Amino acid sequence: MDLDKKIAIKERLIAQVGREDAEKIWARAKENLRKIETRYPDISKAERMHAEVIFPSAAIQMAVKEIKNGPDAGFKNVFYPRKKGEYKMDIVQCPYNRYFTELGTPELTKIFCINDECTYGDIPGLEF
């Protein structure tokens, strides 16, 4: 699978975040896609048709979240010691909470938190 075939998505990304950040995200997305393809080497021909949409989309989304949720994006996390089969952290500062609160609409924060749960809540072993 080749992300370079997704030119329209890359152009939209450039328009949204600027060329420099878009290039960082795109490079990370390519790494993510290689890892995803390695994880699923034996996909049937019938499934591959769908995977060619699913895998690049997931790789790009993962890259956006990795880049945009960096320390300069307004998030602060507390990480706990790792235990076997467990990864635990608390988000103690979030730009959604900050700006919605400052704008007098803190109740909207929950919508964005629930969105993460809906998006990632079916990942085995992940709890919110």
Short mmCIF file of N, CA and C in Angstrom, two decimals:
data_model
loop_
_atom_site.label_atom_id
_atom_site.label_comp_id
_atom_site.label_asym_id
_atom_site.label_seq_id
_atom_site.Cartn_x
_atom_site.Cartn_y
_atom_site.Cartn_z
N MET A 1 0.86 -1.17 0.00
CA MET A 1 0.00 0.00 0.00
C MET A 1 0.90 1.23 0.00
N ASP A 2 0.42 2.25 -0.64
CA ASP A 2 1.26 3.42 -0.83
C ASP A 2 0.49 4.70 -0.46
N LEU A 3 0.99 5.39 0.54
CA LEU A 3 0.34 6.64 0.95
C LEU A 3 0.46 7.72 -0.10
N ASP A 4 1.50 7.64 -0.93
CA ASP A 4 1.67 8.68 -1.94
C ASP A 4 0.53 8.72 -2.95
N LYS A 5 -0.29 7.67 -2.98
CA LYS A 5 -1.47 7.67 -3.84
C LYS A 5 -2.60 8.49 -3.22
N LYS A 6 -2.44 8.87 -1.97
CA LYS A 6 -3.47 9.62 -1.25
C LYS A 6 -3.17 11.12 -1.31
N ILE A 7 -2.91 11.62 -2.51
CA ILE A 7 -2.49 13.01 -2.72
C ILE A 7 -3.52 14.00 -2.19
N ALA A 8 -4.79 13.74 -2.43
CA ALA A 8 -5.85 14.67 -1.98
C ALA A 8 -5.85 14.80 -0.47
N ILE A 9 -5.62 13.70 0.23
CA ILE A 9 -5.58 13.76 1.69
C ILE A 9 -4.38 14.58 2.14
N LYS A 10 -3.24 14.36 1.52
CA LYS A 10 -2.04 15.11 1.90
C LYS A 10 -2.22 16.60 1.63
N GLU A 11 -2.82 16.94 0.50
CA GLU A 11 -3.05 18.35 0.19
C GLU A 11 -3.99 19.00 1.20
N ARG A 12 -4.99 18.27 1.60
CA ARG A 12 -5.92 18.81 2.62
C ARG A 12 -5.20 18.98 3.96
N LEU A 13 -4.35 18.03 4.28
CA LEU A 13 -3.56 18.12 5.51
C LEU A 13 -2.65 19.35 5.48
N ILE A 14 -2.02 19.59 4.34
CA ILE A 14 -1.17 20.78 4.19
C ILE A 14 -1.99 22.04 4.41
N ALA A 15 -3.18 22.08 3.83
CA ALA A 15 -4.05 23.25 4.00
C ALA A 15 -4.47 23.43 5.45
N GLN A 16 -4.63 22.33 6.18
CA GLN A 16 -5.09 22.40 7.57
C GLN A 16 -3.98 22.79 8.54
N VAL A 17 -2.80 22.19 8.38
CA VAL A 17 -1.76 22.37 9.41
C VAL A 17 -0.47 23.01 8.89
N GLY A 18 -0.39 23.28 7.59
CA GLY A 18 0.82 23.85 7.01
C GLY A 18 1.74 22.74 6.51
N ARG A 19 2.60 23.11 5.58
CA ARG A 19 3.45 22.13 4.91
C ARG A 19 4.41 21.43 5.87
N GLU A 20 5.03 22.20 6.77
CA GLU A 20 6.04 21.59 7.67
C GLU A 20 5.42 20.51 8.56
N ASP A 21 4.32 20.82 9.23
CA ASP A 21 3.67 19.83 10.09
C ASP A 21 3.08 18.69 9.27
N ALA A 22 2.55 19.01 8.10
CA ALA A 22 1.98 17.97 7.25
C ALA A 22 3.06 16.97 6.83
N GLU A 23 4.25 17.45 6.53
CA GLU A 23 5.34 16.55 6.15
C GLU A 23 5.74 15.65 7.32
N LYS A 24 5.74 16.20 8.52
CA LYS A 24 6.05 15.38 9.72
C LYS A 24 4.98 14.31 9.90
N ILE A 25 3.73 14.72 9.79
CA ILE A 25 2.62 13.78 9.95
C ILE A 25 2.69 12.70 8.87
N TRP A 26 2.97 13.12 7.63
CA TRP A 26 3.00 12.17 6.52
C TRP A 26 4.13 11.15 6.70
N ALA A 27 5.29 11.62 7.13
CA ALA A 27 6.42 10.71 7.37
C ALA A 27 6.06 9.70 8.46
N ARG A 28 5.43 10.18 9.54
CA ARG A 28 5.02 9.28 10.63
C ARG A 28 3.95 8.31 10.14
N ALA A 29 3.03 8.80 9.31
CA ALA A 29 1.98 7.93 8.78
C ALA A 29 2.57 6.81 7.93
N LYS A 30 3.61 7.11 7.16
CA LYS A 30 4.27 6.07 6.36
C LYS A 30 4.89 5.01 7.26
N GLU A 31 5.52 5.44 8.35
CA GLU A 31 6.07 4.48 9.33
C GLU A 31 4.94 3.63 9.91
N ASN A 32 3.86 4.29 10.30
CA ASN A 32 2.72 3.57 10.87
C ASN A 32 2.17 2.55 9.89
N LEU A 33 2.06 2.93 8.63
CA LEU A 33 1.52 2.02 7.62
C LEU A 33 2.42 0.80 7.45
N ARG A 34 3.73 1.00 7.46
CA ARG A 34 4.65 -0.14 7.35
C ARG A 34 4.45 -1.10 8.53
N LYS A 35 4.27 -0.55 9.72
CA LYS A 35 4.05 -1.39 10.91
C LYS A 35 2.72 -2.14 10.80
N ILE A 36 1.70 -1.47 10.33
CA ILE A 36 0.39 -2.10 10.18
C ILE A 36 0.47 -3.25 9.17
N GLU A 37 1.12 -3.00 8.05
CA GLU A 37 1.24 -4.05 7.03
C GLU A 37 2.03 -5.25 7.55
N THR A 38 3.02 -4.98 8.38
CA THR A 38 3.79 -6.07 8.98
C THR A 38 2.92 -6.87 9.93
N ARG A 39 2.03 -6.20 10.59
CA ARG A 39 1.15 -6.85 11.56
C ARG A 39 0.13 -7.78 10.87
N TYR A 40 -0.22 -7.45 9.65
CA TYR A 40 -1.24 -8.23 8.91
C TYR A 40 -0.67 -8.69 7.56
N PRO A 41 0.30 -9.60 7.57
CA PRO A 41 0.94 -10.00 6.31
C PRO A 41 0.11 -10.93 5.43
N ASP A 42 -0.84 -11.64 6.00
CA ASP A 42 -1.56 -12.68 5.26
C ASP A 42 -3.01 -12.34 4.97
N ILE A 43 -3.26 -11.12 4.58
CA ILE A 43 -4.63 -10.71 4.27
C ILE A 43 -5.06 -11.34 2.95
N SER A 44 -6.27 -11.84 2.92
CA SER A 44 -6.79 -12.43 1.69
C SER A 44 -6.97 -11.35 0.63
N LYS A 45 -7.04 -11.78 -0.59
CA LYS A 45 -7.23 -10.86 -1.71
C LYS A 45 -8.53 -10.07 -1.54
N ALA A 46 -9.57 -10.74 -1.08
CA ALA A 46 -10.86 -10.09 -0.88
C ALA A 46 -10.79 -9.01 0.21
N GLU A 47 -10.07 -9.32 1.28
CA GLU A 47 -9.94 -8.33 2.37
C GLU A 47 -9.02 -7.19 1.98
N ARG A 48 -8.04 -7.46 1.15
CA ARG A 48 -7.07 -6.43 0.77
C ARG A 48 -7.75 -5.20 0.19
N MET A 49 -8.82 -5.41 -0.55
CA MET A 49 -9.55 -4.29 -1.14
C MET A 49 -10.00 -3.32 -0.04
N HIS A 50 -10.47 -3.85 1.06
CA HIS A 50 -10.91 -3.01 2.17
C HIS A 50 -9.73 -2.49 2.97
N ALA A 51 -8.72 -3.32 3.14
CA ALA A 51 -7.53 -2.93 3.90
C ALA A 51 -6.82 -1.75 3.25
N GLU A 52 -6.92 -1.65 1.94
CA GLU A 52 -6.27 -0.53 1.25
C GLU A 52 -6.92 0.80 1.55
N VAL A 53 -8.09 0.77 2.12
CA VAL A 53 -8.74 1.99 2.62
C VAL A 53 -8.50 2.11 4.13
N ILE A 54 -8.68 1.01 4.83
CA ILE A 54 -8.60 1.00 6.30
C ILE A 54 -7.19 1.33 6.79
N PHE A 55 -6.19 0.62 6.30
CA PHE A 55 -4.84 0.75 6.84
C PHE A 55 -4.25 2.15 6.64
N PRO A 56 -4.30 2.72 5.43
CA PRO A 56 -3.77 4.08 5.29
C PRO A 56 -4.53 5.10 6.14
N SER A 57 -5.85 4.94 6.22
CA SER A 57 -6.64 5.86 7.04
C SER A 57 -6.22 5.78 8.50
N ALA A 58 -6.06 4.57 9.00
CA ALA A 58 -5.62 4.40 10.39
C ALA A 58 -4.22 4.96 10.59
N ALA A 59 -3.33 4.71 9.64
CA ALA A 59 -1.95 5.19 9.76
C ALA A 59 -1.89 6.70 9.82
N ILE A 60 -2.70 7.36 9.00
CA ILE A 60 -2.72 8.83 9.00
C ILE A 60 -3.32 9.35 10.30
N GLN A 61 -4.44 8.78 10.72
CA GLN A 61 -5.07 9.22 11.96
C GLN A 61 -4.15 9.04 13.16
N MET A 62 -3.47 7.90 13.21
CA MET A 62 -2.53 7.66 14.31
C MET A 62 -1.44 8.73 14.31
N ALA A 63 -0.93 9.06 13.12
CA ALA A 63 0.13 10.07 13.01
C ALA A 63 -0.35 11.45 13.43
N VAL A 64 -1.55 11.79 13.02
CA VAL A 64 -2.10 13.09 13.42
C VAL A 64 -2.20 13.18 14.94
N LYS A 65 -2.72 12.12 15.55
CA LYS A 65 -2.86 12.13 17.01
C LYS A 65 -1.50 12.17 17.70
N GLU A 66 -0.51 11.44 17.17
CA GLU A 66 0.82 11.43 17.76
C GLU A 66 1.45 12.82 17.69
N ILE A 67 1.32 13.47 16.56
CA ILE A 67 1.95 14.78 16.35
C ILE A 67 1.16 15.88 17.07
N LYS A 68 -0.14 15.90 16.88
CA LYS A 68 -0.93 17.01 17.43
C LYS A 68 -1.10 16.92 18.94
N ASN A 69 -0.90 15.75 19.52
CA ASN A 69 -1.05 15.62 20.96
C ASN A 69 0.28 15.72 21.69
N GLY A 70 1.25 16.28 21.02
CA GLY A 70 2.55 16.49 21.65
C GLY A 70 2.49 17.55 22.73
N PRO A 71 3.59 17.75 23.45
CA PRO A 71 3.57 18.69 24.58
C PRO A 71 3.22 20.12 24.18
N ASP A 72 3.55 20.53 22.96
CA ASP A 72 3.23 21.88 22.54
C ASP A 72 1.78 22.03 22.11
N ALA A 73 1.02 20.94 22.13
CA ALA A 73 -0.38 20.97 21.74
C ALA A 73 -1.31 21.21 22.92
N GLY A 74 -0.76 21.43 24.10
CA GLY A 74 -1.57 21.75 25.26
C GLY A 74 -1.96 20.57 26.13
N PHE A 75 -1.45 19.40 25.82
CA PHE A 75 -1.73 18.22 26.64
C PHE A 75 -0.59 17.99 27.62
N LYS A 76 -0.95 17.58 28.83
CA LYS A 76 0.04 17.12 29.81
C LYS A 76 -0.49 15.80 30.37
N ASN A 77 0.40 14.84 30.44
CA ASN A 77 0.02 13.51 30.89
C ASN A 77 0.87 13.09 32.08
N VAL A 78 0.29 12.28 32.92
CA VAL A 78 1.03 11.63 34.00
C VAL A 78 1.07 10.15 33.63
N PHE A 79 2.29 9.61 33.54
CA PHE A 79 2.48 8.21 33.18
C PHE A 79 2.84 7.43 34.44
N TYR A 80 2.28 6.24 34.55
CA TYR A 80 2.50 5.40 35.71
C TYR A 80 3.45 4.26 35.35
N PRO A 81 4.11 3.68 36.36
CA PRO A 81 5.00 2.56 36.07
C PRO A 81 4.26 1.45 35.33
N ARG A 82 4.95 0.87 34.36
CA ARG A 82 4.32 -0.18 33.55
C ARG A 82 4.29 -1.50 34.30
N LYS A 83 3.18 -2.17 34.15
CA LYS A 83 3.03 -3.53 34.63
C LYS A 83 2.79 -4.39 33.39
N LYS A 84 3.07 -5.66 33.50
CA LYS A 84 2.90 -6.54 32.36
C LYS A 84 1.47 -6.47 31.84
N GLY A 85 1.35 -6.20 30.54
CA GLY A 85 0.04 -6.14 29.91
C GLY A 85 -0.76 -4.89 30.24
N GLU A 86 -0.10 -3.88 30.78
CA GLU A 86 -0.84 -2.69 31.22
C GLU A 86 -0.06 -1.43 30.86
N TYR A 87 -0.78 -0.41 30.48
CA TYR A 87 -0.21 0.92 30.23
C TYR A 87 -1.20 1.90 30.83
N LYS A 88 -0.72 2.73 31.74
CA LYS A 88 -1.66 3.59 32.45
C LYS A 88 -1.14 5.03 32.43
N MET A 89 -2.06 5.93 32.14
CA MET A 89 -1.73 7.36 32.18
C MET A 89 -3.00 8.15 32.47
N ASP A 90 -2.79 9.33 32.98
CA ASP A 90 -3.88 10.28 33.18
C ASP A 90 -3.57 11.52 32.36
N ILE A 91 -4.58 12.05 31.70
CA ILE A 91 -4.44 13.33 31.02
C ILE A 91 -4.84 14.39 32.04
N VAL A 92 -3.88 15.22 32.44
CA VAL A 92 -4.14 16.20 33.50
C VAL A 92 -4.31 17.61 32.95
N GLN A 93 -4.01 17.78 31.67
CA GLN A 93 -4.24 19.08 31.03
C GLN A 93 -4.60 18.81 29.57
N CYS A 94 -5.64 19.48 29.11
CA CYS A 94 -6.16 19.24 27.77
C CYS A 94 -6.65 20.57 27.18
N PRO A 95 -6.27 20.88 25.95
CA PRO A 95 -6.71 22.15 25.38
C PRO A 95 -8.21 22.23 25.16
N TYR A 96 -8.86 21.08 24.95
CA TYR A 96 -10.32 21.10 24.79
C TYR A 96 -10.97 21.57 26.09
N ASN A 97 -10.54 21.00 27.20
CA ASN A 97 -11.07 21.40 28.50
C ASN A 97 -10.76 22.87 28.77
N ARG A 98 -9.53 23.25 28.54
CA ARG A 98 -9.12 24.63 28.82
C ARG A 98 -9.97 25.64 28.05
N TYR A 99 -10.03 25.48 26.73
CA TYR A 99 -10.71 26.50 25.94
C TYR A 99 -12.23 26.45 26.10
N PHE A 100 -12.80 25.25 26.17
CA PHE A 100 -14.24 25.19 26.41
C PHE A 100 -14.59 25.83 27.75
N THR A 101 -13.78 25.59 28.77
CA THR A 101 -14.02 26.19 30.09
C THR A 101 -13.88 27.71 30.02
N GLU A 102 -12.80 28.18 29.40
CA GLU A 102 -12.59 29.62 29.28
C GLU A 102 -13.71 30.30 28.49
N LEU A 103 -14.28 29.58 27.53
CA LEU A 103 -15.34 30.14 26.70
C LEU A 103 -16.73 29.96 27.31
N GLY A 104 -16.77 29.36 28.51
CA GLY A 104 -18.03 29.22 29.22
C GLY A 104 -18.86 28.03 28.76
N THR A 105 -18.23 27.07 28.07
CA THR A 105 -18.96 25.89 27.59
C THR A 105 -18.24 24.61 27.99
N PRO A 106 -17.93 24.44 29.28
CA PRO A 106 -17.15 23.27 29.69
C PRO A 106 -17.85 21.94 29.42
N GLU A 107 -19.17 21.96 29.32
CA GLU A 107 -19.91 20.73 29.07
C GLU A 107 -19.57 20.11 27.71
N LEU A 108 -19.06 20.90 26.79
CA LEU A 108 -18.68 20.37 25.48
C LEU A 108 -17.43 19.49 25.53
N THR A 109 -16.63 19.64 26.58
CA THR A 109 -15.43 18.82 26.72
C THR A 109 -15.77 17.34 26.69
N LYS A 110 -16.83 16.96 27.35
CA LYS A 110 -17.21 15.54 27.43
C LYS A 110 -17.46 14.94 26.05
N ILE A 111 -17.97 15.73 25.13
CA ILE A 111 -18.23 15.22 23.78
C ILE A 111 -16.93 14.76 23.14
N PHE A 112 -15.87 15.53 23.34
CA PHE A 112 -14.60 15.18 22.72
C PHE A 112 -13.93 14.02 23.45
N CYS A 113 -14.12 13.93 24.74
CA CYS A 113 -13.60 12.77 25.49
C CYS A 113 -14.34 11.50 25.07
N ILE A 114 -15.64 11.60 24.94
CA ILE A 114 -16.44 10.45 24.53
C ILE A 114 -16.07 10.04 23.11
N ASN A 115 -15.73 11.00 22.26
CA ASN A 115 -15.31 10.68 20.90
C ASN A 115 -14.09 9.77 20.91
N ASP A 116 -13.12 10.04 21.78
CA ASP A 116 -11.94 9.17 21.89
C ASP A 116 -12.35 7.77 22.34
N GLU A 117 -13.25 7.73 23.30
CA GLU A 117 -13.71 6.43 23.79
C GLU A 117 -14.42 5.65 22.68
N CYS A 118 -15.26 6.34 21.92
CA CYS A 118 -15.96 5.68 20.81
C CYS A 118 -14.98 5.24 19.73
N THR A 119 -13.99 6.05 19.46
CA THR A 119 -13.03 5.74 18.41
C THR A 119 -12.08 4.62 18.81
N TYR A 120 -11.61 4.64 20.05
CA TYR A 120 -10.57 3.70 20.47
C TYR A 120 -11.03 2.70 21.52
N GLY A 121 -12.27 2.80 21.97
CA GLY A 121 -12.75 1.96 23.05
C GLY A 121 -12.86 0.49 22.76
N ASP A 122 -12.85 0.12 21.48
CA ASP A 122 -12.95 -1.30 21.13
C ASP A 122 -11.58 -1.97 20.99
N ILE A 123 -10.53 -1.24 21.24
CA ILE A 123 -9.20 -1.82 21.17
C ILE A 123 -9.05 -2.76 22.36
N PRO A 124 -8.72 -4.03 22.11
CA PRO A 124 -8.64 -5.00 23.21
C PRO A 124 -7.69 -4.54 24.32
N GLY A 125 -8.18 -4.58 25.53
CA GLY A 125 -7.36 -4.23 26.68
C GLY A 125 -7.32 -2.73 27.01
N LEU A 126 -7.92 -1.90 26.18
CA LEU A 126 -7.90 -0.47 26.42
C LEU A 126 -9.14 -0.07 27.21
N GLU A 127 -8.91 0.63 28.29
CA GLU A 127 -10.01 1.13 29.11
C GLU A 127 -9.86 2.62 29.30
N PHE A 128 -10.97 3.32 29.35
CA PHE A 128 -10.96 4.75 29.61
C PHE A 128 -11.49 5.02 31.00
#
